[in-house]
CSV table of C-alpha atoms in Angstrom, one decimal:
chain,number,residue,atom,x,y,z
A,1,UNK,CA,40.2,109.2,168.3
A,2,UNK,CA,37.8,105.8,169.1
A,3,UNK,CA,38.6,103.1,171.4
A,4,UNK,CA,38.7,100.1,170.3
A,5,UNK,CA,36.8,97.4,171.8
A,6,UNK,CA,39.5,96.6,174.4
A,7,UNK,CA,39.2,99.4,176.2
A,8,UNK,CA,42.1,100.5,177.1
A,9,UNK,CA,44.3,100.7,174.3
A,10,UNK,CA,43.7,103.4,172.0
A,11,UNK,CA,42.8,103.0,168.3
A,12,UNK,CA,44.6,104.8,165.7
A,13,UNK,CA,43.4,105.3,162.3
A,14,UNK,CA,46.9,104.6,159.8
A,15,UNK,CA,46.7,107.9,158.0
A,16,UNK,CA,46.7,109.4,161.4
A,17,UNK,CA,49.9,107.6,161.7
A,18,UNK,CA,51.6,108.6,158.2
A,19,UNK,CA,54.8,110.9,158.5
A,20,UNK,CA,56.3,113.0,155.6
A,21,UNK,CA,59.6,111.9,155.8
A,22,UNK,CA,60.8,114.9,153.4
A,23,UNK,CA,59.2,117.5,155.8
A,24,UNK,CA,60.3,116.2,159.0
A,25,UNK,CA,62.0,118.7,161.0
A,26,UNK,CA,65.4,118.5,161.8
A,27,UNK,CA,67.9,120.7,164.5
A,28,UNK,CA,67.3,124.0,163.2
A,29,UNK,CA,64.2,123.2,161.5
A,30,UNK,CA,65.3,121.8,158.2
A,31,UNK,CA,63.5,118.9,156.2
A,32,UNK,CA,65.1,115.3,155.4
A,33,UNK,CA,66.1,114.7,152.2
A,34,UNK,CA,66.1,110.7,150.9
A,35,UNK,CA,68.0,111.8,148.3
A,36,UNK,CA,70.8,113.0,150.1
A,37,UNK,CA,72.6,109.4,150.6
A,38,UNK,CA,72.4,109.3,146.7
A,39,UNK,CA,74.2,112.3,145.8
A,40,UNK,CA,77.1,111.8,148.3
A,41,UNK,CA,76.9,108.4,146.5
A,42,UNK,CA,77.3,109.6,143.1
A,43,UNK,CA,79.8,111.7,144.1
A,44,UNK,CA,82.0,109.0,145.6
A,45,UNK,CA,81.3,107.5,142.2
A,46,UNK,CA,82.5,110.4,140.3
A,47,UNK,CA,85.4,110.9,142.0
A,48,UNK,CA,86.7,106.8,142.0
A,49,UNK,CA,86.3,106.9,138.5
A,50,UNK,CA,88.5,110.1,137.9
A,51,UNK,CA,91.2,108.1,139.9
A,52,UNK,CA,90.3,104.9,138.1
A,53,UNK,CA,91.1,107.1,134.7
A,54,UNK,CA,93.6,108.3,136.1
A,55,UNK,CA,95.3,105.4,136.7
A,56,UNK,CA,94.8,103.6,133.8
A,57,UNK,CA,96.3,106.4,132.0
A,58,UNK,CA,99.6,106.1,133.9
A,59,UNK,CA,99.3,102.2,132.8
A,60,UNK,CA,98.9,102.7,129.3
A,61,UNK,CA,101.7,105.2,129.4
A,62,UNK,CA,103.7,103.3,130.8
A,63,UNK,CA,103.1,100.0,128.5
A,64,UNK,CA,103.7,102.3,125.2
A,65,UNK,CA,106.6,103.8,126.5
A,66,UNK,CA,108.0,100.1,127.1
A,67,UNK,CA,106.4,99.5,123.6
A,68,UNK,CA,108.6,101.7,122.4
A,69,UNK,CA,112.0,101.2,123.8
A,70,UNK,CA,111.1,97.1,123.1
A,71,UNK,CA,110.8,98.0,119.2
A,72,UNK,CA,113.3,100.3,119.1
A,73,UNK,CA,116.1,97.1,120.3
A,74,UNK,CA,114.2,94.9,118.4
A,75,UNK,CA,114.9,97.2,115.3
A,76,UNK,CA,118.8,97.6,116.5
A,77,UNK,CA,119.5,93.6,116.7
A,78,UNK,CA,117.8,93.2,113.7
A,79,UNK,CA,119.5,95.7,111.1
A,80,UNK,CA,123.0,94.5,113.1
A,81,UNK,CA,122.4,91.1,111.8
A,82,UNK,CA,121.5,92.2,108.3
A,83,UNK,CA,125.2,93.6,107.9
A,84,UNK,CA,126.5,90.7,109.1
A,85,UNK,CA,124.6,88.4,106.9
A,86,UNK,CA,125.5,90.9,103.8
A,87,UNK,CA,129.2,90.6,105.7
A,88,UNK,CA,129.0,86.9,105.7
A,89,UNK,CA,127.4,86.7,102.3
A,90,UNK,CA,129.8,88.7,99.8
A,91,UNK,CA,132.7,86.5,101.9
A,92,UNK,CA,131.2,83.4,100.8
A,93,UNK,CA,130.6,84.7,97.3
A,94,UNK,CA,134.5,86.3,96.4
A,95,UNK,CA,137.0,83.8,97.5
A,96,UNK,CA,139.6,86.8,97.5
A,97,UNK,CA,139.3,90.4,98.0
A,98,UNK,CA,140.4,91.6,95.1
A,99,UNK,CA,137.8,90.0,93.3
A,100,UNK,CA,135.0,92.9,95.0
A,101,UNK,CA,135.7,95.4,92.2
A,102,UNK,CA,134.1,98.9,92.6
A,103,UNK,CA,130.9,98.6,91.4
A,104,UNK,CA,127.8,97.2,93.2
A,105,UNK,CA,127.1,93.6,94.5
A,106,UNK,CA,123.2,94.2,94.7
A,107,UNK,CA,122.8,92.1,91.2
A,108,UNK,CA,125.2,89.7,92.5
A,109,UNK,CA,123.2,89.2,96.4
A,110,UNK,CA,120.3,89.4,94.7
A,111,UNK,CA,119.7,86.4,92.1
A,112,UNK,CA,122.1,84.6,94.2
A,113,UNK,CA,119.1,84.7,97.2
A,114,UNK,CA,122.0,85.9,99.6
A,115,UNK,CA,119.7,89.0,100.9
A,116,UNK,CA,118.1,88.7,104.7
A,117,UNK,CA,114.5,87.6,104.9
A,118,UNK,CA,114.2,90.6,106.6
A,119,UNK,CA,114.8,93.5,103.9
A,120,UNK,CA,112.8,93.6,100.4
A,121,UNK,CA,114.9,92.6,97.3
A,122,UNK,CA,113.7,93.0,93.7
A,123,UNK,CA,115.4,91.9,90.7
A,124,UNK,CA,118.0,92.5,89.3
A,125,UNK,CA,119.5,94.8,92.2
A,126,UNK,CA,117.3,96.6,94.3
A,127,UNK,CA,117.2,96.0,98.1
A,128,UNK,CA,115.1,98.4,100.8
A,129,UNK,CA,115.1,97.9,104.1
A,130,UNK,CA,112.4,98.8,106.4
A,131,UNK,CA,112.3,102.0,106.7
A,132,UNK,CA,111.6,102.1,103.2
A,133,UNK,CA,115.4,103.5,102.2
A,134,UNK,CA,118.0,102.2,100.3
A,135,UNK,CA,120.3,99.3,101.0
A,136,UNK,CA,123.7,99.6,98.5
A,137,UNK,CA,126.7,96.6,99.2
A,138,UNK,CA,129.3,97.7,96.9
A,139,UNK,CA,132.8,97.2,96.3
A,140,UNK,CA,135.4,99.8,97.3
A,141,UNK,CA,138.8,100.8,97.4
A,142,UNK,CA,140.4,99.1,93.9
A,143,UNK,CA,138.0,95.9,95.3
A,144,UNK,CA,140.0,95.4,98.6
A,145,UNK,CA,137.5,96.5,100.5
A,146,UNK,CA,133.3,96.4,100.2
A,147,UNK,CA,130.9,98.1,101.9
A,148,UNK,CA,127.5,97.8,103.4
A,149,UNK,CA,125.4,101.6,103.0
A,150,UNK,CA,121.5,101.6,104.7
A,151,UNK,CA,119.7,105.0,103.7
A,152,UNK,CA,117.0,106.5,106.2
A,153,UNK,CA,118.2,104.9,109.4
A,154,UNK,CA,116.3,106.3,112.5
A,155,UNK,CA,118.6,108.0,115.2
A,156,UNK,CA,117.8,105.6,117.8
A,157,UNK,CA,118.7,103.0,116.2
A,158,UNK,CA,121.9,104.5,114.9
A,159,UNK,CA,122.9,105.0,117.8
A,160,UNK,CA,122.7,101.6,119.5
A,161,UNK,CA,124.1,100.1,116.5
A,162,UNK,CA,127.2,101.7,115.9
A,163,UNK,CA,128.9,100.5,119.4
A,164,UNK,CA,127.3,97.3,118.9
A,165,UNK,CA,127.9,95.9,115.5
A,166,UNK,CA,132.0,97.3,116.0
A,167,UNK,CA,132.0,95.4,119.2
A,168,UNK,CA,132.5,93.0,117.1
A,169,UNK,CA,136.1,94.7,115.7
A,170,UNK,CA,136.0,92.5,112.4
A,171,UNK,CA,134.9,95.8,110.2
A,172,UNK,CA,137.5,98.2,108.7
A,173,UNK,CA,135.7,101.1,109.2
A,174,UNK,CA,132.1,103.5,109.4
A,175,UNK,CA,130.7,106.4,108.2
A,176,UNK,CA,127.7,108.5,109.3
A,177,UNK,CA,125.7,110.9,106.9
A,178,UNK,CA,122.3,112.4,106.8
A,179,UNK,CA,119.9,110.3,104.8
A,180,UNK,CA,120.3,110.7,100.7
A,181,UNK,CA,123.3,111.9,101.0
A,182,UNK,CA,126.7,110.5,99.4
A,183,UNK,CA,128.4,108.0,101.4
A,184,UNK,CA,131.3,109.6,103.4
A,185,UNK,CA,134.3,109.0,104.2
A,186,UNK,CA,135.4,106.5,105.9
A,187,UNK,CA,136.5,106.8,109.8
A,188,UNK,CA,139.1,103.3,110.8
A,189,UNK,CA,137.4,101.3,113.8
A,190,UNK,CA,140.6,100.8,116.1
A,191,UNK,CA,138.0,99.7,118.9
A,192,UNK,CA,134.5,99.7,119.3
A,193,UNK,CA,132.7,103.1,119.3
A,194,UNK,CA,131.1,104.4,122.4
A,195,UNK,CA,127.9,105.3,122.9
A,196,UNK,CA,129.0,109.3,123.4
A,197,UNK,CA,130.7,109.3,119.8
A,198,UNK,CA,127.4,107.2,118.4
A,199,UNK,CA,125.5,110.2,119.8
A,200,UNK,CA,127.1,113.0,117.8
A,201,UNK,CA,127.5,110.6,114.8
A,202,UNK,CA,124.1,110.2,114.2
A,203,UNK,CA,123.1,113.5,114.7
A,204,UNK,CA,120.3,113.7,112.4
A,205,UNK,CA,116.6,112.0,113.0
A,206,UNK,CA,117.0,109.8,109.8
A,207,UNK,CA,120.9,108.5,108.9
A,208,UNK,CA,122.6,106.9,106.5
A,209,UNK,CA,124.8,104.3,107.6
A,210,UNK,CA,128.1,102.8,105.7
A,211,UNK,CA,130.3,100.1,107.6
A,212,UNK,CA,133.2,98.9,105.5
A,213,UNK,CA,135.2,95.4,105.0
A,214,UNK,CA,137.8,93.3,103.5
C-alpha cells in the first residue's frame, strides 16, 4: 500500500477496494444472493395473479349465471305475450265463437298479418316459434272454443309461464305434454296455477304447451 502525497492518509488502489457481493459471507458463512429479492418477487407475482384468476372467475360466473336467469324471463314475458296477441287476434277476426270451427286458423292468422313479430310465419299456414317448434291456433270443441298449442317449449320457461299467463283468469283451460306429442286434454283454470303444480306439469326438458279459449 503507497502514501499518497499527503502523508497521512493512506492510498488505496480501487481494485483493492472491490467486494464480491455474491461471495460475501453471511452468519453462518453463507454468500448473498442479488437474486434473492427477485424470486420472492416473482413469487408474490405468481401467487396475486392466481387470486386475480381466481377472482375473475367467480365474476364471470356470476355474470353468466345472471345471463341466464335474465334470458330465461325475457323468453317467459315474451312467449306470454304471443298467446295473448294470438288470443287477441282470432277475437278480432270471429265476431262469434261459433264461427272458430275445428280446423286450424294458421291460414287465416297468417295472410291476415295477425302473427307476433316475434315468431316466424310462412305462407299459407306455418308458424315456429323460437325454439324452432311448432305453433298450431286451432279451433276446438264444435268451434266454441280455440286454442293456442307451442311445440318444444323449454322447462324453464314452462314453468314461469303457466302461473303467469292464468293470472290473468280469461283462458278456459291448459294442457301440458312432452314435445311432439298430441295435444292433451284439457285441465279447467278455476284460478291461476301455482308455481308447485307448474313444476310437475312441465315435467319434461322440452314441452308442449296448449292454453284454450272462447
Amino acid at each position: 500500500m503507497r502514501k499518497s502525497k499527503l502523508g497521512s492518509v493512506p492510498f488505496v488502489p480501487f481494485k483493492e477496494c472491490e467486494m464480491n457481493v455474491e461471495t460475501m459471507p453471511r452468519a453462518a458463512g453463507k454468500a448473498v444472493s442479488l437474486n434473492a429479492g427477485k424470486h420472492r418477487q416473482a413469487g408474490l407475482t405468481l401467487l396475486e395473479a392466481i387470486a386475480f384468476l381466481g377472482i375473475s372467475g367467480l365474476v364471470i360466473g356470476g355474470a353468466l349465471a345472471m345471463y341466464s336467469s335474465a334470458s330465461s324471463s325475457q323468453s317467459t314475458g315474451q312467449t306470454v305475450n304471443e298467446y295473448q296477441s294470438f288470443k287477441t287476434a282470432v277475437k278480432s277476426l270471429y265476431t262469434t265463437p261459433s264461427g272458430y270451427g275445428t280446423a286450424s286458423l294458421n291460414t287465416v292468422l297468417v295472410p291476415a298479418k295477425k302473427v307476433p313479430a316475434s315468431l316466424t310465419s310462412i305462407a299459407p299456414g306455418t308458424i315456429t316459434n323460437v325454439w324452432a317448434g311448432t305453433v298450431l291456433v286451432s279451433g276446438a270443441t264444435a268451434g266454441s272454443t280455440f286454442y293456442v298449442s307451442y311445440d318444444k317449449v323449454p322447462k324453464d320457461v314452462c314453468v314461469g309461464m303457466i302461473p303467469a299467463i292464468t293470472a290473468s283468469n280469461d283462458w278456459r283451460g291448459y294442457n301440458v305434454v312432452v314435445e311432439a306429442a298430441a295435444v292433451g286434454a284439457m285441465s279447467g283454470i278455476t284460478a291461476p296455477v301455482s308455481p308447485a303444480t307448474a313444476v310437475t306439469a312441465c315435467a319434461n326438458d322440452s314441452n308442449k304447451v296448449t292454453l284454450w279459449a272462447s
